[in-house]
CSV table of C-alpha atoms in Angstrom, one decimal:
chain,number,residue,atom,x,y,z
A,1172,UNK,CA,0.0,0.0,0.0
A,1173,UNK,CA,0.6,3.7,-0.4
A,1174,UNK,CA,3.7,5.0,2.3
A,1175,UNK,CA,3.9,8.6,3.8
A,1176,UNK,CA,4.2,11.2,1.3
A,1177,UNK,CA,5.5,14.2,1.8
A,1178,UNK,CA,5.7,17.2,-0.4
A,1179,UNK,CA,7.7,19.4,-1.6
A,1180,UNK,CA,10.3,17.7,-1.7
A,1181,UNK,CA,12.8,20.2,-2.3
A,1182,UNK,CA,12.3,23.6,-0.7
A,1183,UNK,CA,14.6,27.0,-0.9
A,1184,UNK,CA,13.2,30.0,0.3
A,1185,UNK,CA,14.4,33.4,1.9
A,1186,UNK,CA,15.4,34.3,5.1
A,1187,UNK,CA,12.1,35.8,7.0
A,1188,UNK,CA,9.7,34.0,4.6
A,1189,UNK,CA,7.0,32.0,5.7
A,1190,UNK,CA,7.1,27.6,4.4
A,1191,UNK,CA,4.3,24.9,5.3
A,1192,UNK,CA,5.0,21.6,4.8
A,1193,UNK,CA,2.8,18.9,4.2
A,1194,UNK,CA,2.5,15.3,5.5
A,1195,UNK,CA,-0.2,12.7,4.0
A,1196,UNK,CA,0.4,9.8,6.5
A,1197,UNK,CA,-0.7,6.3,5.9
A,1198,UNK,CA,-4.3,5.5,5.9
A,1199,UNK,CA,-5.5,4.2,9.1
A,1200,UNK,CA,-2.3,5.7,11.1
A,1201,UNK,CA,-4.0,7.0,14.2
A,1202,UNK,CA,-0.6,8.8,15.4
A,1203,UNK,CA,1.8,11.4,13.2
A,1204,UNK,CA,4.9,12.6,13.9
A,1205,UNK,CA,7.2,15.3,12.7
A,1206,UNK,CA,11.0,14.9,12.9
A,1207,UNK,CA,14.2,17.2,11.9
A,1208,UNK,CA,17.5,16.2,10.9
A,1209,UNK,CA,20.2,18.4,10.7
A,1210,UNK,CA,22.6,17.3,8.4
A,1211,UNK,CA,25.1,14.3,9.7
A,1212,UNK,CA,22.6,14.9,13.3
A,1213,UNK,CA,20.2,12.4,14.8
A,1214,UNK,CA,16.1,12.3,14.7
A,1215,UNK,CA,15.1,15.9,16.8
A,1216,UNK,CA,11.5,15.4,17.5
A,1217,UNK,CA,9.2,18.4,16.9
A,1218,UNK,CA,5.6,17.9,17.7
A,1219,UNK,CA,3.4,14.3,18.2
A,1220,UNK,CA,-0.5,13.8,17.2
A,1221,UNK,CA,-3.0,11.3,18.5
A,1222,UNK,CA,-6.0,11.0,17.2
A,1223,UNK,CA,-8.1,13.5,18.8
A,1224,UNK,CA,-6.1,14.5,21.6
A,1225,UNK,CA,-4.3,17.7,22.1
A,1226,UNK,CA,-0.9,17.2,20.4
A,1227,UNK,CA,2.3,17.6,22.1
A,1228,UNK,CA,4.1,20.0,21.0
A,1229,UNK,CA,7.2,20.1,23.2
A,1230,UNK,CA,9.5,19.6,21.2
A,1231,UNK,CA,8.6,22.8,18.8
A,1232,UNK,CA,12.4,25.0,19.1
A,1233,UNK,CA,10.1,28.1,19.0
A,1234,UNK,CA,6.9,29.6,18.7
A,1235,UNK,CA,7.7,30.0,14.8
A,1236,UNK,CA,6.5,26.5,14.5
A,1237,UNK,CA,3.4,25.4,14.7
A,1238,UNK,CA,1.4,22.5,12.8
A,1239,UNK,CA,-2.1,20.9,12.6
A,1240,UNK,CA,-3.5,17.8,11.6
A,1241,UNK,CA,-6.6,17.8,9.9
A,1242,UNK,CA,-9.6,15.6,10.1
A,1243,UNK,CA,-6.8,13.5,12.1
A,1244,UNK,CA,-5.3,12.5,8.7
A,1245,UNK,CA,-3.2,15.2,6.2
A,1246,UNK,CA,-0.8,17.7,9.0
A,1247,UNK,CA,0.9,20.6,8.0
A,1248,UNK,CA,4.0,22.1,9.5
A,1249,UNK,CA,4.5,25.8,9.4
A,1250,UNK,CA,7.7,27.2,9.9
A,1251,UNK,CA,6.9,31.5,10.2
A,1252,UNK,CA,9.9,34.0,9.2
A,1253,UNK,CA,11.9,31.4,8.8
A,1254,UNK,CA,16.0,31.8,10.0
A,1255,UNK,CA,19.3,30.4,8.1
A,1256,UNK,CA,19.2,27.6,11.3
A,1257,UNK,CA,16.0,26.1,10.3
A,1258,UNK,CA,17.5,24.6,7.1
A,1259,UNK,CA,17.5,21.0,7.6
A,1260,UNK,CA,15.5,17.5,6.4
A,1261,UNK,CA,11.9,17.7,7.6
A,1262,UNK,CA,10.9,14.3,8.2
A,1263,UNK,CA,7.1,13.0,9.2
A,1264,UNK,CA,6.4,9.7,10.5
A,1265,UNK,CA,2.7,8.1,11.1
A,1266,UNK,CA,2.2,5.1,13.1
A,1267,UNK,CA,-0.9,2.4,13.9
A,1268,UNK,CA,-1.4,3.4,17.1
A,1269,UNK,CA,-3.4,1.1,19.2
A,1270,UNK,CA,-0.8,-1.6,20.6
A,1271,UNK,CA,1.5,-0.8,17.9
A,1272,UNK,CA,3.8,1.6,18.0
A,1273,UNK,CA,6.9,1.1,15.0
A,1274,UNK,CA,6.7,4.5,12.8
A,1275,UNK,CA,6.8,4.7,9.2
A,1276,UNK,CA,9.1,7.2,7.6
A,1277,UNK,CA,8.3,9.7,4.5
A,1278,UNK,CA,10.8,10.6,2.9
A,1279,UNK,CA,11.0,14.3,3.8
A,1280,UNK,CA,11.4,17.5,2.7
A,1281,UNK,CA,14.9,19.1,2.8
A,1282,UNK,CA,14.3,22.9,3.2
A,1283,UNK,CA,17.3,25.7,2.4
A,1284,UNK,CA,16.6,28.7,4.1
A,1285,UNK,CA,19.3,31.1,2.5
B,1121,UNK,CA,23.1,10.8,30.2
B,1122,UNK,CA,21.4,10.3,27.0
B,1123,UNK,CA,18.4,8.2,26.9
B,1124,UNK,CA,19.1,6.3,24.0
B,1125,UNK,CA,23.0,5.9,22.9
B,1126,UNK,CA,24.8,4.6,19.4
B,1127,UNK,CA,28.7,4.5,18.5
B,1128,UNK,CA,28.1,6.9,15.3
B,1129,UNK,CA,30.7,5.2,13.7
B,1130,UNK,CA,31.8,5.1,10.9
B,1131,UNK,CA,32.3,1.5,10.7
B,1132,UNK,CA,33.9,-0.6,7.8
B,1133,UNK,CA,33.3,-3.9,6.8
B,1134,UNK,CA,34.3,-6.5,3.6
B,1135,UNK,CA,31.4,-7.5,2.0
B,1136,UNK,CA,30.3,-11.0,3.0
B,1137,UNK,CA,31.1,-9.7,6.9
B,1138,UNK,CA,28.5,-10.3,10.0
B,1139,UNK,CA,28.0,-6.6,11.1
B,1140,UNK,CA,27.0,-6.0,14.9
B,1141,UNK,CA,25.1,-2.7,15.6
B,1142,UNK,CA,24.5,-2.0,19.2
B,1143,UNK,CA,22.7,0.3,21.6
B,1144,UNK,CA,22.5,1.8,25.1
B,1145,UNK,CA,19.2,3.0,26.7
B,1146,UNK,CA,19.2,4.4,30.1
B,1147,UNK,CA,15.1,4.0,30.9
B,1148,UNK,CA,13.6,1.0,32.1
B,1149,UNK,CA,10.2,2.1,31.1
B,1150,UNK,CA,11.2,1.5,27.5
B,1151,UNK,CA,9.4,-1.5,26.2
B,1152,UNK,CA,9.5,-1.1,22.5
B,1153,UNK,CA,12.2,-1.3,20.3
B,1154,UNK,CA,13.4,-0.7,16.7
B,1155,UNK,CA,15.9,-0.5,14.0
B,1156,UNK,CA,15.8,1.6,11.4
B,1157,UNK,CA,18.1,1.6,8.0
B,1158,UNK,CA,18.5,5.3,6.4
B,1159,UNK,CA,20.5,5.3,2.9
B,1160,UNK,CA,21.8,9.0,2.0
B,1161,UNK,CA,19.3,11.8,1.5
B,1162,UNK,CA,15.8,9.5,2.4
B,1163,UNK,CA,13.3,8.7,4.9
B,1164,UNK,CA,14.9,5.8,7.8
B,1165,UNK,CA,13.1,2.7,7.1
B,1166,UNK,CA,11.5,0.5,9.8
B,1167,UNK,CA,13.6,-3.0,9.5
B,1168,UNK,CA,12.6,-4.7,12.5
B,1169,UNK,CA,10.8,-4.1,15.6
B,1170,UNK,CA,10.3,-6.4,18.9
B,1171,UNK,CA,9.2,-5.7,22.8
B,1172,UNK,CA,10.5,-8.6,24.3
B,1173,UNK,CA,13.7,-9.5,25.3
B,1174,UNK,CA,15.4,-12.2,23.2
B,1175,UNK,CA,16.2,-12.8,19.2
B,1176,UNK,CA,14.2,-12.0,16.7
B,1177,UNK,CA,14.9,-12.7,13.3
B,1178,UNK,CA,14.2,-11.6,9.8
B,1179,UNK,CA,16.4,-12.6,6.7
B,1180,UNK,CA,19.6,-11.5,7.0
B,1181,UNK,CA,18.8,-9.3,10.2
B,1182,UNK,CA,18.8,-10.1,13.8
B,1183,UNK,CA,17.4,-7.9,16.8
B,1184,UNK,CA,18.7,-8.6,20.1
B,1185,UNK,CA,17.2,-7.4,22.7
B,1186,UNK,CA,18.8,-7.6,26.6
B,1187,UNK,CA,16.5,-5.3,28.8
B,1188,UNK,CA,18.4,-6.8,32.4
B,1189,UNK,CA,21.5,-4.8,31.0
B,1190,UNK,CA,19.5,-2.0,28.4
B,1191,UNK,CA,21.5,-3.0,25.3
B,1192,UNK,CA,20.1,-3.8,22.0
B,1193,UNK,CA,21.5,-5.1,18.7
B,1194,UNK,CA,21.1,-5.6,15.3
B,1195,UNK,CA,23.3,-8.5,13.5
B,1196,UNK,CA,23.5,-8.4,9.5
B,1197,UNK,CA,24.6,-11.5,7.6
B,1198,UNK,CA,26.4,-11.8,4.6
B,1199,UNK,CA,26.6,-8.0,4.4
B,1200,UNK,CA,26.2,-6.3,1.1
B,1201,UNK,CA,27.5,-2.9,0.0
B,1202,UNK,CA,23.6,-2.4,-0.1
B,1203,UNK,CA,23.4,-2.6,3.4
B,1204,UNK,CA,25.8,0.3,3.7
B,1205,UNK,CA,23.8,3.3,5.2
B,1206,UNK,CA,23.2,5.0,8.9
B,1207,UNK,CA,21.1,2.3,11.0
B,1208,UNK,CA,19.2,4.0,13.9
B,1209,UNK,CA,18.2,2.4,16.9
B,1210,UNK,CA,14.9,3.9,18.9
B,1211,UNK,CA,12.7,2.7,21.6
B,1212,UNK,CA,9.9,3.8,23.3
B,1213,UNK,CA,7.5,3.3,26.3
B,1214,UNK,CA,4.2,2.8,25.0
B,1215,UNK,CA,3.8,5.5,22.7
B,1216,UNK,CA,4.6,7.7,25.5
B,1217,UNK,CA,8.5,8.5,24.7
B,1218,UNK,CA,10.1,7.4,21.7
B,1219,UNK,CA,13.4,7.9,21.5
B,1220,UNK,CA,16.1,7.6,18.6
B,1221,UNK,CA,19.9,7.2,18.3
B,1222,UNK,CA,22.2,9.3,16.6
B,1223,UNK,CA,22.4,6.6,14.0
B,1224,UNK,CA,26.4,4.6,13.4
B,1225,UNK,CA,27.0,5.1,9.7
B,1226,UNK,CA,28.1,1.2,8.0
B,1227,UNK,CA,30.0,0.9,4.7
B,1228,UNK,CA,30.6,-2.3,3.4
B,1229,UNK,CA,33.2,-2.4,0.8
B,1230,UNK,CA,33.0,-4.8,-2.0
């Protein structure tokens, strides 16, 4: 069946513009997940939905991130006035939920912030 | 301490080698636990996962899990220069706390 997608793929904007990223997770996944990875850096976790509950978010560097998930299926991260720091791979993850837990990688979109 | 910890490598091997990947965690509550392979510029991809302790195998892969001493591994057989990329551990409690390595990047030379 049909894995995460992501789009774009490919992103290069200006310093202090606004970029939203999409995620389409797989169909069924109850849980999403957005990840960034600097380059040669681990997994940074950014913000976690379930479901309907209220996301966590904690892991969000700043207030110029936010994202939603709508209709607990397509989530969309927004990076506002974006900074030469935030260049990096954005990655999303969705995952079954219920007693399972493994998360399923798209393959990102790599954003250059010059 | 870091919750989760990885040798980042990098680490050689011929091809043909048995590669051993191992990890550290530092929280008992972690009951979950997988491996991920991520070639250069993609998504990692989920390569096995288990919540036991114990072997579990799959092909040419192996996860070992040892939750008395917190240490997981991944064996590879017969390695292939295929198999070179980073491989990330990660566990997690439930759903509650997941948790990834920083990834040890294999090269297997033909």
């Amino acid at each position: 069946g049909a894995g995460v997608s992501q789009s774009p793929s490919n992103k290069v904007t200006e310093k202090g513009k606004d970029v939203e990223l999409r995620c389409d997770p797989i169909s069924g996944h109850t849980a999403l997940y957005w990840y960034r990875q600097s380059l040669g850096q681990g997994l940074e976790f950014l913000i976690y939905f379930q479901g309907n509950s209220a996301p966590d978010k904690s892991g969000l560097p700043s207030d110029r991130f936010s994202a939603e998930r709508t209709g607990g299926s397509v989530s969309t991260l927004t990076i506002q006035r974006t900074q030469q720091e935030d260049s990096a791979v954005y990655l999303c993850a969705s995952s079954p939920g219920g007693q399972s837990y493994e998360q399923y990688f798209g393959p990102g979109t790599r954003l250059t912030v010059t | 301490q870091k919750e989760v910890e990885q040798d980042p490598g990098p680490l050689s091997v011929p091809e043909g080698a048995i590669v051993s990947l191992n990890c550290t965690y530092s929280n008992s509550a972690f009951q979950y636990f997988m491996w991920y392979r991520q070639y250069s510029r993609k998504g990692p991809e989920l390569l096995m996962y288990t919540y036991s302790s114990g072997n579990k195998e799959d092909g040419r892969f192996t996860a070992q899990v040892d939750k008395s001493s917190k240490y997981i591994s991944l064996f590879i057989r017969d390695s292939q220069p295929s198999d070179s990329a980073t491989y990330l551990c990660a566990t997690d409690n439930y759903g509650q706390n997941f948790v990834f390595g920083p990834g040890t990047r294999l090269s297997v030379l033909p």
